Amino acid sequence: MKSIKSRIWIEDNENVFLGYGRVQLLKKIEETNSISAAAKELNMSYKKAWKLINSMNVSSQEALVITNTGGKDGGGTTLTAYGKKMIVNFETLNAACEDFLNTEFNKLYQL
């Protein structure tokens, strides 16, 4: 069966706020509690990961990620409840878009 694929992202003042790659980064941060570890698992530089996180936090109503400075016990990074909610909301929206596009594609394909 044929299907159609699409990528969506959410913009804020023409800047990307949230998209597939950023959601993957947030999920890895939740899994590892570390920006560095999350970036490594996604084959991304720490600097790029940090810029993406900062961009999301600045564009958001609430912080999606909270960082703790290292020290004797080391630092850490936490995905906030709001960050978790944004992942669920994005994935729900993405699935709804794919369902809609596949429905429309199937209508046209049957012609």
Short mmCIF file of C-alpha atoms in Angstrom, two decimals:
data_model
loop_
_atom_site.label_atom_id
_atom_site.label_comp_id
_atom_site.label_asym_id
_atom_site.label_seq_id
_atom_site.Cartn_x
_atom_site.Cartn_y
_atom_site.Cartn_z
CA MET A 1 0.00 0.00 0.00
CA LYS A 2 1.28 3.43 -0.91
CA SER A 3 1.46 6.18 1.68
CA ILE A 4 2.60 9.75 1.83
CA LYS A 5 5.19 11.09 4.27
CA SER A 6 5.67 14.63 5.43
CA ARG A 7 7.64 16.55 8.02
CA ILE A 8 6.06 19.25 10.12
CA TRP A 9 7.57 21.78 12.45
CA ILE A 10 6.27 24.58 14.62
CA GLU A 11 7.65 28.06 14.08
CA ASP A 12 7.80 31.11 16.32
CA ASN A 13 8.40 34.39 14.47
CA GLU A 14 9.71 32.44 11.46
CA ASN A 15 12.21 30.51 13.60
CA VAL A 16 11.81 26.80 14.19
CA PHE A 17 10.52 26.12 17.69
CA LEU A 18 9.87 22.40 17.55
CA GLY A 19 10.31 19.72 14.90
CA TYR A 20 11.22 16.07 14.50
CA GLY A 21 14.94 16.48 15.23
CA ARG A 22 14.36 18.67 18.27
CA VAL A 23 11.84 16.18 19.65
CA GLN A 24 14.42 13.39 19.22
CA LEU A 25 16.92 15.52 21.16
CA LEU A 26 14.41 16.11 23.97
CA LYS A 27 13.68 12.37 24.16
CA LYS A 28 17.39 11.54 24.38
CA ILE A 29 17.85 14.15 27.11
CA GLU A 30 15.03 12.55 29.06
CA GLU A 31 16.67 9.15 28.59
CA THR A 32 20.25 10.20 29.45
CA ASN A 33 19.79 13.27 31.69
CA SER A 34 22.68 14.78 29.76
CA ILE A 35 22.98 17.16 26.82
CA SER A 36 26.39 15.73 25.98
CA ALA A 37 25.23 12.10 26.01
CA ALA A 38 22.07 12.94 24.07
CA ALA A 39 24.10 14.80 21.44
CA LYS A 40 26.55 11.89 21.08
CA GLU A 41 23.75 9.37 20.61
CA LEU A 42 22.28 11.58 17.87
CA ASN A 43 25.67 12.18 16.20
CA MET A 44 25.33 15.88 16.96
CA SER A 45 27.86 18.28 18.42
CA TYR A 46 27.33 19.45 21.98
CA LYS A 47 27.35 23.04 20.72
CA LYS A 48 24.51 22.37 18.26
CA ALA A 49 22.48 20.52 20.90
CA TRP A 50 22.96 23.39 23.34
CA LYS A 51 21.88 25.96 20.71
CA LEU A 52 18.75 23.95 19.91
CA ILE A 53 17.82 23.62 23.58
CA ASN A 54 18.43 27.30 24.24
CA SER A 55 16.36 28.24 21.19
CA MET A 56 13.44 26.08 22.35
CA ASN A 57 13.59 27.41 25.90
CA VAL A 58 13.72 31.04 24.75
CA SER A 59 10.79 30.56 22.34
CA SER A 60 8.66 28.68 24.84
CA GLN A 61 6.16 29.79 27.48
CA GLU A 62 8.04 27.61 29.96
CA ALA A 63 11.42 25.89 29.94
CA LEU A 64 11.42 22.51 28.22
CA VAL A 65 14.83 21.61 29.65
CA ILE A 66 16.57 22.64 32.88
CA THR A 67 20.34 22.33 33.21
CA ASN A 68 22.34 22.02 36.41
CA THR A 69 25.95 23.15 36.46
CA GLY A 70 28.54 20.46 37.07
CA GLY A 71 30.49 20.20 40.26
CA LYS A 72 31.58 17.57 42.71
CA ASP A 73 28.56 15.41 41.91
CA GLY A 74 28.43 16.48 38.27
CA GLY A 75 25.75 18.43 36.50
CA GLY A 76 22.72 17.13 34.80
CA THR A 77 19.90 18.02 32.50
CA THR A 78 16.22 17.47 33.17
CA LEU A 79 13.32 17.45 30.78
CA THR A 80 10.52 19.41 32.45
CA ALA A 81 6.89 18.33 32.66
CA TYR A 82 6.18 21.02 30.06
CA GLY A 83 8.90 19.55 27.83
CA LYS A 84 7.30 16.11 28.13
CA LYS A 85 3.91 17.61 27.30
CA MET A 86 5.33 19.31 24.20
CA ILE A 87 6.74 15.97 22.96
CA VAL A 88 3.32 14.32 23.32
CA ASN A 89 1.56 17.29 21.69
CA PHE A 90 3.99 17.36 18.78
CA GLU A 91 3.76 13.62 18.18
CA THR A 92 -0.06 13.76 18.34
CA LEU A 93 -0.13 16.61 15.83
CA ASN A 94 2.36 14.83 13.57
CA ALA A 95 0.31 11.61 13.60
CA ALA A 96 -2.89 13.55 12.83
CA CYS A 97 -1.17 15.25 9.89
CA GLU A 98 0.06 11.92 8.51
CA ASP A 99 -3.42 10.40 8.88
CA PHE A 100 -4.99 13.35 7.08
CA LEU A 101 -2.43 13.30 4.27
CA ASN A 102 -2.78 9.54 3.79
CA THR A 103 -6.57 9.81 3.69
CA GLU A 104 -6.41 12.56 1.07
CA PHE A 105 -3.71 10.71 -0.89
CA ASN A 106 -5.80 7.53 -0.95
CA LYS A 107 -8.83 9.47 -2.23
CA LEU A 108 -6.76 10.86 -5.09
CA TYR A 109 -4.88 7.63 -5.77
CA GLN A 110 -8.13 5.69 -6.26
CA LEU A 111 -9.22 8.02 -9.08
#
